[in-house]
Amino acid sequence: MKNQFKVICPSITPLPPLLATAIAIITLLPITIRADTSAKIMAYACYTCHGKELMSYNTPTLKLTQQLLAFKNGSKTSTIMERITKGYSNSELQSVATYINNPKNAF
Amino acid sequence: MLSRRQFLNITGSASIGLLTPSCHKQPLKSSSAHIVIIGGGFGGATAAKTIKKLDPTIQVTLIEPNSHYISCPGSNWVFADFKKIHSLVFNYSTLSRLYHVNVIHQVANHIDPKKQSITLNNQQEIHYDRLIISPGIDFQWNNISGHNASTSHLIPHAWKAGQQTILLNNQIKNMRNGGTVIICAPPNPFRCPPGPYERASMIAHYLKRHKPRSKILILDHKSQFSKQTLFIAGWKKYYGYGTSNSLIEWHSMPDNPIINIDVKKKILESDFGDKFTADVINYIPPQKAGNIAFSTGLCDDTGWCPVTHQTSESTIHPKIHVIGDASTHSPLPKSAFAANAEAKTCAFSIVNILNNQPLLEPTWINTCYSLLTEDQGISVAMVYKLNSKGKIYKVEGAGGISKKTDKQSLSYEATYAKQWLKNITLDSFF
């Protein structure tokens, strides 16, 4: 809900000049390495199959991250989650777990 | 009882009403923006819902001729008798009631990309700031003689679910024991790559129990197909594939396609003059983007709509975005899952563009489940990201077909296939 308010009344904070310059330079450079996937877009990808479960999700972030990493390295048995989690870096999996468990991002 | 999500949506929208006046101090670009979506399938419905979730101040209009949507995913299960077609029917009331999407049940007749306007069948004109079209597929009939759209009540394609599914199902159910069902599988690219082979499995599941002397012939334009090794293994296990009694035969005929159908005598003829007689013919025509994409000039000579992958914006007409089966987001396949994924990244992009925010780093996931029997399932999955040239690529090491093929694993996958259908439907329409 807080998220929705943010959209309605966004506080437009100007970027610090150095950061703004850095972003301008980065966007002008030919990018070869891209940033981590947006946690929010990843979370929306999760909702396609897991929306219903995630509505009442209460696994702590740390545990969820560990589960995703265990799917990825095969130590936790799965049919499909191993194939999905292998598409993401450990830091991306941690970010999406953090995003999903933040109450302000309630699905 | 309200679900948590419905509760959040109701309270969320009530709060918007209370808070909006104080927001007027900060003029917002998006507050007056109008996004129109043409086509209420998995792509269009998901786009409408996602935009409203991301920014409820954006006006969203969904134009869809039909009052109900009938899901193609799950429609093959009707042939195996464990899924009823009416359980695949959804309406748009949640989109309008909970998400405040303006749903108009009209045909979009004409799009003027320069004026940014759409003319409906009732002559109403609608202006858009951004247009998303998700028109799905249409069929190409020029590769075949003797059969076209006007005879599809006799030779159903059943590649758009609904009346066509019922027609084909009735023909199979009325067929004699010992009859032949011919499925003509289309050339690439087409909607739901594993679909024809799941369909063969589901029809075989029915025939095995009720008409075991019958046979299914798949006459294929292709030399290989989706999840081929898993399907063949399943057919061997359950339908005698490879033996003289096999319920399913797969004939790969890339150089010798079917060119004529005698719809009365139910005889198919190939380019080299081979003849196949059937009791039931399911001819799945070659495909192209839905008509409105053509009449708006959004297609290239492949018959599909080229788009910038990150935003799904047409490379031909700016401010028009194309998602779902009609668009080329290759290597993403043409599937409901991919349409849902494209709808989301498109919604994220449009909302950020309208709010002068930078685009987020996207990802897409696709998973296609198919059933071999009522309780044995297989899957193919892939994770996609954007490369430095702005093109979608398959992430190395991710995805692939089902790894574990023991009975228990395939049983889990069948359960997940059924659960997946429920969940993607909720995620897209509710």
XYZ file of C-alpha atoms in Angstrom:
537
model
C 0.000 0.000 0.000
C 2.838 2.343 0.835
C 4.106 1.449 -2.579
C 0.898 2.662 -4.162
C 1.084 5.957 -2.257
C 4.579 6.437 -3.564
C 3.283 6.215 -7.067
C 0.519 8.708 -6.424
C 2.675 11.285 -4.650
C 6.266 10.660 -5.692
C 8.740 12.783 -3.852
C 11.029 14.125 -6.538
C 14.424 14.254 -4.874
C 17.163 15.642 -7.123
C 20.132 13.318 -7.535
C 23.451 14.401 -5.992
C 25.493 16.049 -8.806
C 28.297 13.476 -8.706
C 25.872 10.572 -8.938
C 23.978 12.294 -11.743
C 27.222 12.771 -13.678
C 28.209 9.164 -13.067
C 24.840 7.938 -14.361
C 25.132 10.217 -17.402
C 28.593 8.833 -18.195
C 27.513 5.238 -17.644
C 24.498 5.611 -19.921
C 26.678 7.114 -22.647
C 29.255 4.335 -22.526
C 28.712 1.240 -24.644
C 27.405 -1.121 -21.968
C 28.865 -4.598 -22.030
C 27.981 -5.756 -18.531
C 24.406 -5.082 -17.535
C 23.147 -4.406 -14.043
C 21.457 -7.030 -11.880
C 17.881 -7.814 -12.874
C 15.340 -5.581 -11.151
C 14.106 -7.401 -8.032
C 10.621 -6.038 -8.681
C 10.457 -7.468 -12.216
C 11.829 -10.786 -10.920
C 9.162 -10.835 -8.219
C 6.435 -10.244 -10.802
C 7.873 -13.192 -12.757
C 7.540 -15.331 -9.600
C 3.884 -14.267 -9.196
C 2.934 -15.939 -12.498
C 3.188 -19.342 -10.821
C 3.334 -18.440 -7.139
C 1.085 -15.395 -6.737
C -1.434 -17.241 -4.646
C 1.160 -18.655 -2.265
C 3.043 -15.392 -1.978
C -0.086 -13.588 -0.790
C 0.366 -15.250 2.551
C 4.087 -15.807 2.477
C 5.807 -15.702 5.817
C 9.137 -17.449 5.308
C 11.934 -15.193 6.607
C 14.069 -13.590 3.897
C 17.190 -15.462 4.958
C 15.429 -18.822 4.787
C 13.858 -18.011 1.415
C 17.249 -16.968 0.040
C 18.776 -20.210 1.324
C 15.987 -22.219 -0.305
C 16.491 -20.491 -3.652
C 20.258 -21.063 -3.447
C 19.666 -24.716 -2.479
C 17.412 -25.157 -5.533
C 20.145 -23.614 -7.657
C 22.963 -25.868 -6.423
C 20.729 -28.939 -6.454
C 20.958 -29.643 -2.716
C 17.199 -29.099 -2.473
C 15.265 -31.444 -4.750
C 12.950 -29.859 -7.281
C 11.368 -30.510 -10.650
C 11.563 -27.010 -12.097
C 13.016 -24.578 -9.569
C 16.571 -25.766 -10.240
C 16.113 -24.893 -13.907
C 14.702 -21.447 -13.036
C 17.116 -20.415 -10.261
C 20.123 -21.302 -12.446
C 19.154 -18.299 -14.568
C 19.999 -15.864 -11.785
C 23.084 -14.846 -9.818
C 23.162 -15.432 -6.064
C 22.794 -11.700 -5.474
C 19.737 -11.558 -7.759
C 18.130 -14.418 -5.822
C 18.857 -12.671 -2.543
C 17.370 -9.419 -3.872
C 14.147 -11.040 -5.011
C 13.769 -12.846 -1.676
C 14.239 -9.527 0.122
C 11.743 -7.803 -2.176
C 9.077 -10.480 -1.774
C 9.313 -10.453 2.007
C 9.146 -6.689 2.387
C 5.619 -5.967 3.679
C 5.405 -2.763 1.661
C 5.608 -4.872 -1.487
C 2.640 -6.999 -0.412
C 1.291 -8.753 -3.453
C -14.234 -13.895 2.294
C -11.851 -11.454 0.743
C -8.348 -12.569 -0.057
C -5.541 -10.410 1.250
C -4.881 -9.161 -2.240
C -8.494 -8.215 -2.875
C -8.572 -6.483 0.504
C -5.438 -4.526 -0.365
C -6.910 -3.540 -3.670
C -10.180 -2.359 -2.213
C -8.562 -0.408 0.622
C -5.858 0.779 -1.757
C -8.366 2.263 -4.165
C -10.466 3.756 -1.363
C -7.355 5.486 -0.029
C -6.538 6.817 -3.478
C -9.824 8.665 -3.527
C -9.073 10.244 -0.164
C -5.516 11.175 -0.961
C -5.764 12.411 -4.508
C -6.733 16.032 -3.732
C -3.558 16.673 -1.714
C -1.509 15.270 -4.562
C -2.653 17.910 -6.982
C 0.109 20.201 -5.789
C 2.504 18.039 -7.754
C 1.400 17.781 -11.339
C 1.909 14.236 -12.535
C 2.363 13.300 -16.126
C 0.782 9.939 -15.590
C -2.374 11.208 -13.926
C -3.886 12.085 -17.274
C -2.185 9.377 -19.318
C -4.456 6.931 -21.090
C -3.247 3.475 -22.033
C -5.466 1.452 -24.300
C -5.074 -2.297 -24.641
C -6.594 -4.218 -27.532
C -7.117 -7.914 -26.846
C -8.064 -9.504 -23.526
C -6.145 -12.768 -23.570
C -3.328 -13.665 -21.200
C -1.200 -10.828 -22.636
C -3.755 -8.020 -22.646
C -5.369 -8.896 -19.304
C -1.987 -9.151 -17.563
C -0.870 -5.821 -19.064
C -4.048 -4.076 -17.840
C -3.737 -5.474 -14.339
C 0.015 -4.857 -14.030
C -0.211 -1.220 -15.128
C -2.944 -0.570 -12.566
C -0.923 -2.299 -9.842
C 2.171 -0.264 -10.692
C 0.413 3.102 -11.077
C -3.310 3.290 -10.312
C -3.467 6.899 -11.557
C -2.996 5.795 -15.164
C -6.270 5.306 -17.029
C -6.445 1.881 -18.600
C -9.003 0.832 -21.214
C -9.218 -2.758 -22.379
C -10.955 -3.394 -25.695
C -12.058 -6.993 -26.137
C -14.961 -8.126 -28.342
C -15.917 -11.129 -26.185
C -17.492 -10.917 -22.756
C -15.593 -14.061 -21.728
C -12.167 -15.471 -22.343
C -11.642 -19.182 -22.918
C -8.173 -20.372 -21.999
C -6.171 -22.304 -24.585
C -3.883 -23.682 -21.855
C -5.724 -26.666 -20.421
C -8.024 -27.006 -23.442
C -6.224 -30.162 -24.651
C -7.197 -31.793 -21.359
C -10.832 -31.653 -22.462
C -10.105 -34.450 -24.961
C -8.958 -36.736 -22.123
C -12.248 -36.116 -20.283
C -10.823 -34.805 -16.998
C -11.251 -31.117 -17.796
C -14.531 -29.435 -18.644
C -14.442 -26.591 -21.124
C -16.605 -24.384 -18.879
C -13.868 -24.484 -16.222
C -11.625 -22.650 -18.712
C -13.979 -19.673 -19.103
C -13.142 -16.379 -17.368
C -14.699 -12.938 -17.446
C -13.262 -9.470 -16.964
C -15.273 -8.346 -13.951
C -12.334 -8.460 -11.518
C -10.236 -6.320 -13.840
C -12.939 -3.662 -13.946
C -14.172 -3.950 -10.356
C -10.942 -4.325 -8.383
C -8.407 -2.743 -10.697
C -10.644 -0.084 -12.288
C -9.807 -1.085 -15.817
C -12.359 0.332 -18.248
C -13.411 -2.786 -20.157
C -15.174 -2.197 -23.488
C -16.657 -5.161 -25.324
C -16.318 -3.899 -28.872
C -14.260 -4.700 -31.949
C -11.413 -2.285 -32.641
C -11.937 -1.581 -36.334
C -9.206 0.845 -37.157
C -6.063 2.252 -35.541
C -4.586 5.568 -36.662
C -0.979 5.569 -35.356
C -0.452 9.244 -36.305
C -3.568 10.551 -34.576
C -3.063 7.984 -31.775
C -6.683 6.974 -32.019
C -8.770 3.839 -32.355
C -12.164 3.588 -34.024
C -14.485 0.967 -32.601
C -17.194 -0.973 -34.399
C -19.819 1.395 -32.953
C -17.893 4.343 -34.499
C -16.697 5.522 -31.092
C -13.214 7.043 -31.315
C -10.740 6.533 -28.478
C -7.507 8.459 -28.032
C -4.453 6.820 -26.495
C -1.128 8.011 -25.138
C 0.222 4.479 -25.438
C -1.443 1.538 -27.128
C -0.741 -2.107 -26.332
C -2.059 -4.653 -28.752
C -2.242 -8.315 -27.872
C -4.356 -9.735 -30.700
C -3.087 -13.312 -30.650
C -2.942 -15.335 -33.840
C -4.779 -15.687 -37.103
C -4.519 -18.482 -39.618
C -2.985 -18.732 -43.067
C -5.122 -20.722 -45.459
C -3.149 -20.218 -48.680
C -0.967 -23.355 -48.230
C -3.937 -25.686 -48.550
C -6.701 -26.293 -51.056
C -10.128 -27.745 -50.330
C -10.248 -26.322 -46.818
C -10.309 -22.863 -45.256
C -11.980 -20.899 -42.456
C -15.424 -21.548 -43.960
C -15.056 -25.330 -43.502
C -13.523 -25.220 -40.033
C -16.843 -26.369 -38.590
C -16.164 -29.671 -40.408
C -12.393 -29.805 -39.913
C -11.790 -28.023 -36.599
C -8.408 -26.485 -35.820
C -9.272 -26.159 -32.108
C -6.290 -23.803 -31.857
C -8.449 -21.098 -30.338
C -10.286 -22.667 -27.438
C -14.079 -22.734 -27.184
C -16.549 -23.866 -29.824
C -13.701 -25.341 -31.867
C -12.545 -27.452 -28.897
C -16.087 -28.745 -28.419
C -16.418 -29.572 -32.135
C -13.207 -31.596 -32.212
C -14.027 -33.301 -28.929
C -17.473 -34.326 -30.214
C -15.970 -35.731 -33.407
C -13.519 -37.834 -31.393
C -16.196 -39.000 -28.991
C -18.468 -39.985 -31.916
C -15.714 -41.814 -33.781
C -15.859 -45.613 -34.199
C -13.425 -47.889 -32.386
C -10.692 -48.520 -34.957
C -10.942 -45.050 -36.441
C -8.064 -42.742 -37.399
C -7.533 -39.251 -36.018
C -5.137 -37.137 -38.077
C -3.475 -34.123 -36.483
C -1.694 -31.816 -38.958
C 0.958 -29.972 -36.947
C 1.896 -26.525 -38.288
C 5.302 -25.146 -39.294
C 7.269 -22.886 -36.921
C 6.641 -20.418 -35.452
C 3.212 -21.110 -34.001
C 1.185 -20.754 -30.796
C 2.101 -23.307 -28.117
C 4.978 -25.352 -29.602
C 4.290 -28.517 -27.518
C 0.509 -28.203 -28.055
C -0.042 -30.640 -30.962
C 1.919 -33.361 -29.131
C 0.129 -32.864 -25.835
C -3.113 -33.009 -27.819
C -2.069 -36.365 -29.333
C -1.280 -37.617 -25.809
C -4.649 -36.511 -24.444
C -6.617 -38.018 -27.338
C -4.586 -41.242 -26.954
C -5.410 -41.262 -23.232
C -9.107 -41.298 -24.171
C -8.782 -43.797 -27.049
C -6.748 -46.254 -24.953
C -9.652 -46.625 -22.544
C -12.609 -46.370 -24.911
C -11.511 -47.099 -28.503
C -8.225 -49.034 -28.229
C -8.171 -50.203 -31.857
C -7.961 -46.586 -33.062
C -4.907 -44.621 -34.129
C -3.614 -41.051 -34.136
C -1.391 -39.948 -37.000
C 0.537 -36.719 -36.541
C 1.481 -35.365 -39.959
C 4.137 -32.809 -39.210
C 5.597 -29.916 -41.213
C 8.652 -30.120 -38.956
C 11.564 -32.515 -38.571
C 11.644 -32.067 -34.806
C 9.374 -30.719 -32.099
C 9.257 -29.347 -28.572
C 10.062 -31.783 -25.724
C 10.402 -34.496 -28.380
C 12.481 -36.942 -26.321
C 10.095 -36.668 -23.364
C 6.989 -37.089 -25.517
C 8.435 -40.098 -27.367
C 9.478 -41.740 -24.080
C 5.986 -41.137 -22.675
C 4.265 -42.447 -25.796
C 6.426 -45.602 -25.655
C 5.506 -46.136 -22.039
C 1.781 -45.480 -22.265
C 0.662 -45.746 -25.885
C 2.846 -48.465 -27.462
C 4.774 -45.983 -29.589
C 7.079 -47.737 -32.053
C 5.082 -50.981 -32.039
C 2.540 -52.090 -34.648
C -0.227 -51.433 -32.123
C 0.866 -47.897 -31.330
C -1.925 -45.445 -30.638
C 0.290 -42.620 -31.913
C 2.388 -42.375 -35.066
C 4.479 -39.317 -35.865
C 5.217 -38.671 -39.545
C 7.739 -35.931 -40.198
C 7.034 -34.488 -43.666
C 8.946 -31.214 -44.000
C 9.495 -31.702 -47.757
C 6.153 -33.312 -48.439
C 3.511 -31.184 -46.708
C -0.251 -31.695 -46.850
C -1.566 -29.504 -49.686
C -5.164 -30.655 -50.123
C -7.999 -31.825 -47.893
C -11.206 -33.374 -49.176
C -13.379 -32.241 -46.279
C -16.345 -34.483 -47.212
C -14.412 -37.724 -47.740
C -11.854 -36.788 -45.064
C -8.882 -37.514 -47.309
C -5.631 -35.550 -47.051
C -3.166 -35.345 -49.895
C 0.523 -34.450 -49.658
C 2.694 -32.582 -52.141
C 4.065 -35.886 -53.543
C 0.556 -37.329 -53.830
C 0.505 -39.513 -50.706
C -3.084 -39.951 -49.482
C -4.237 -40.331 -45.884
C -7.808 -41.238 -44.989
C -9.132 -40.187 -41.606
C -12.263 -40.381 -39.495
C -11.403 -37.134 -37.724
C -9.080 -34.431 -39.050
C -7.559 -31.769 -36.838
C -5.782 -29.488 -39.290
C -3.838 -26.819 -37.361
C -3.118 -24.137 -39.976
C 0.123 -22.172 -40.300
C -0.167 -18.969 -38.297
C 0.417 -15.217 -38.385
C -0.282 -12.226 -36.164
C -3.922 -11.311 -35.497
C -5.684 -9.242 -38.184
C -5.578 -5.858 -36.452
C -1.768 -6.067 -36.452
C -1.816 -6.439 -40.243
C -4.367 -3.724 -40.936
C -2.337 -1.324 -38.768
C 0.860 -2.177 -40.652
C 2.632 -3.554 -37.583
C 3.859 -6.783 -39.230
C 7.001 -7.422 -41.236
C 7.207 -9.996 -44.016
C 7.431 -12.845 -41.488
C 3.770 -12.187 -40.686
C 4.593 -11.205 -37.087
C 5.224 -7.855 -35.349
C 8.831 -6.772 -34.758
C 9.332 -4.992 -31.421
C 12.058 -3.518 -29.249
C 12.456 -6.306 -26.721
C 12.759 -4.302 -23.514
C 9.614 -2.209 -24.039
C 7.691 -4.304 -26.609
C 7.285 -1.068 -28.587
C 6.760 -1.649 -32.294
C 9.830 -0.890 -34.410
C 7.367 0.289 -37.098
C 4.902 2.537 -35.234
C 6.060 4.372 -32.096
C 3.789 4.401 -29.034
C 2.209 1.117 -30.104
C 3.431 -1.905 -28.141
C 2.768 -5.463 -29.284
C 2.824 -8.389 -26.868
C 1.903 -12.065 -26.872
C 1.765 -14.491 -29.781
C 1.495 -11.734 -32.429
C 4.851 -10.207 -31.510
C 8.397 -11.367 -32.114
C 10.144 -11.577 -28.758
C 12.238 -14.458 -30.048
C 13.772 -16.578 -28.473
C 10.716 -16.391 -26.194
C 8.149 -18.854 -27.569
C 4.514 -18.091 -28.364
C 2.873 -19.207 -25.140
C 0.447 -17.881 -22.540
C 3.311 -17.809 -20.047
C 5.462 -15.735 -22.417
C 2.515 -13.405 -23.148
C 2.076 -12.877 -19.396
C 5.829 -12.207 -19.014
C 5.949 -9.794 -21.971
C 2.867 -7.999 -20.647
C 4.670 -7.383 -17.369
C 7.932 -6.052 -18.798
C 5.911 -3.930 -21.243
C 3.799 -2.547 -18.357
C 6.923 -1.786 -16.284
C 8.450 0.042 -19.250
C 5.381 2.107 -20.143
C 4.716 3.124 -16.535
C 8.310 4.249 -16.103
C 8.321 6.095 -19.429
C 5.129 7.962 -18.477
C 6.573 8.798 -15.056
C 9.951 9.892 -16.454
C 11.712 7.095 -14.608
C 14.590 5.012 -16.011
C 13.737 1.571 -17.393
C 14.375 -1.359 -15.057
C 16.599 -4.297 -15.939
C 14.142 -6.925 -17.211
C 13.864 -10.675 -17.105
C 11.414 -13.155 -18.548
C 10.604 -16.726 -17.556
C 8.732 -19.293 -19.603
C 7.544 -22.709 -18.509
C 5.398 -24.974 -20.663
C 3.861 -28.002 -19.009
C 2.337 -30.811 -21.041
C 0.456 -33.851 -19.836
C 1.241 -37.337 -21.171
C -1.612 -38.918 -19.223
C -3.994 -37.514 -16.646
C -1.327 -37.778 -13.943
C 2.022 -37.793 -15.754
C 3.460 -34.452 -16.852
C 6.584 -33.022 -18.508
C 7.906 -29.520 -18.836
C 10.311 -27.216 -20.618
C 11.509 -23.997 -19.029
C 13.872 -21.117 -19.752
C 15.072 -17.905 -18.145
C 15.669 -14.935 -20.417
C 17.506 -11.653 -19.976
C 18.410 -8.697 -22.175
C 21.878 -8.496 -23.748
C 23.936 -5.350 -24.307
C 22.377 -4.931 -27.757
C 18.887 -4.888 -26.277
C 17.995 -8.391 -27.483
C 16.473 -11.153 -25.397
C 18.769 -14.147 -24.844
C 18.473 -17.505 -23.102
C 20.562 -17.574 -19.929
C 23.204 -20.272 -20.285
C 22.888 -23.125 -17.821
C 19.262 -22.321 -17.024
C 16.067 -23.994 -18.201
C 15.744 -27.085 -20.374
C 13.390 -30.049 -20.318
C 12.404 -32.158 -17.282
C 15.538 -33.797 -15.903
C 13.970 -36.440 -13.692
C 11.631 -38.733 -15.596
C 10.774 -41.350 -12.973
C 7.077 -41.915 -12.353
C 7.021 -39.916 -9.118
C 8.687 -36.853 -10.686
C 6.325 -36.895 -13.667
C 3.435 -37.224 -11.263
C 4.633 -34.092 -9.441
C 4.899 -32.315 -12.774
C 1.315 -33.242 -13.668
C 0.141 -31.802 -10.345
C 2.173 -28.654 -10.956
C 0.797 -28.378 -14.508
C -2.755 -28.238 -13.148
C -1.750 -25.864 -10.363
C 0.128 -23.704 -12.869
C -3.035 -23.226 -14.924
C -4.950 -22.052 -11.853
C -2.179 -19.710 -10.790
C -1.438 -18.067 -14.137
C -5.158 -17.519 -14.607
C -5.366 -15.821 -11.209
C -2.270 -13.788 -11.986
C -3.607 -12.631 -15.356
C -7.352 -12.134 -14.895
C -8.032 -11.802 -11.152
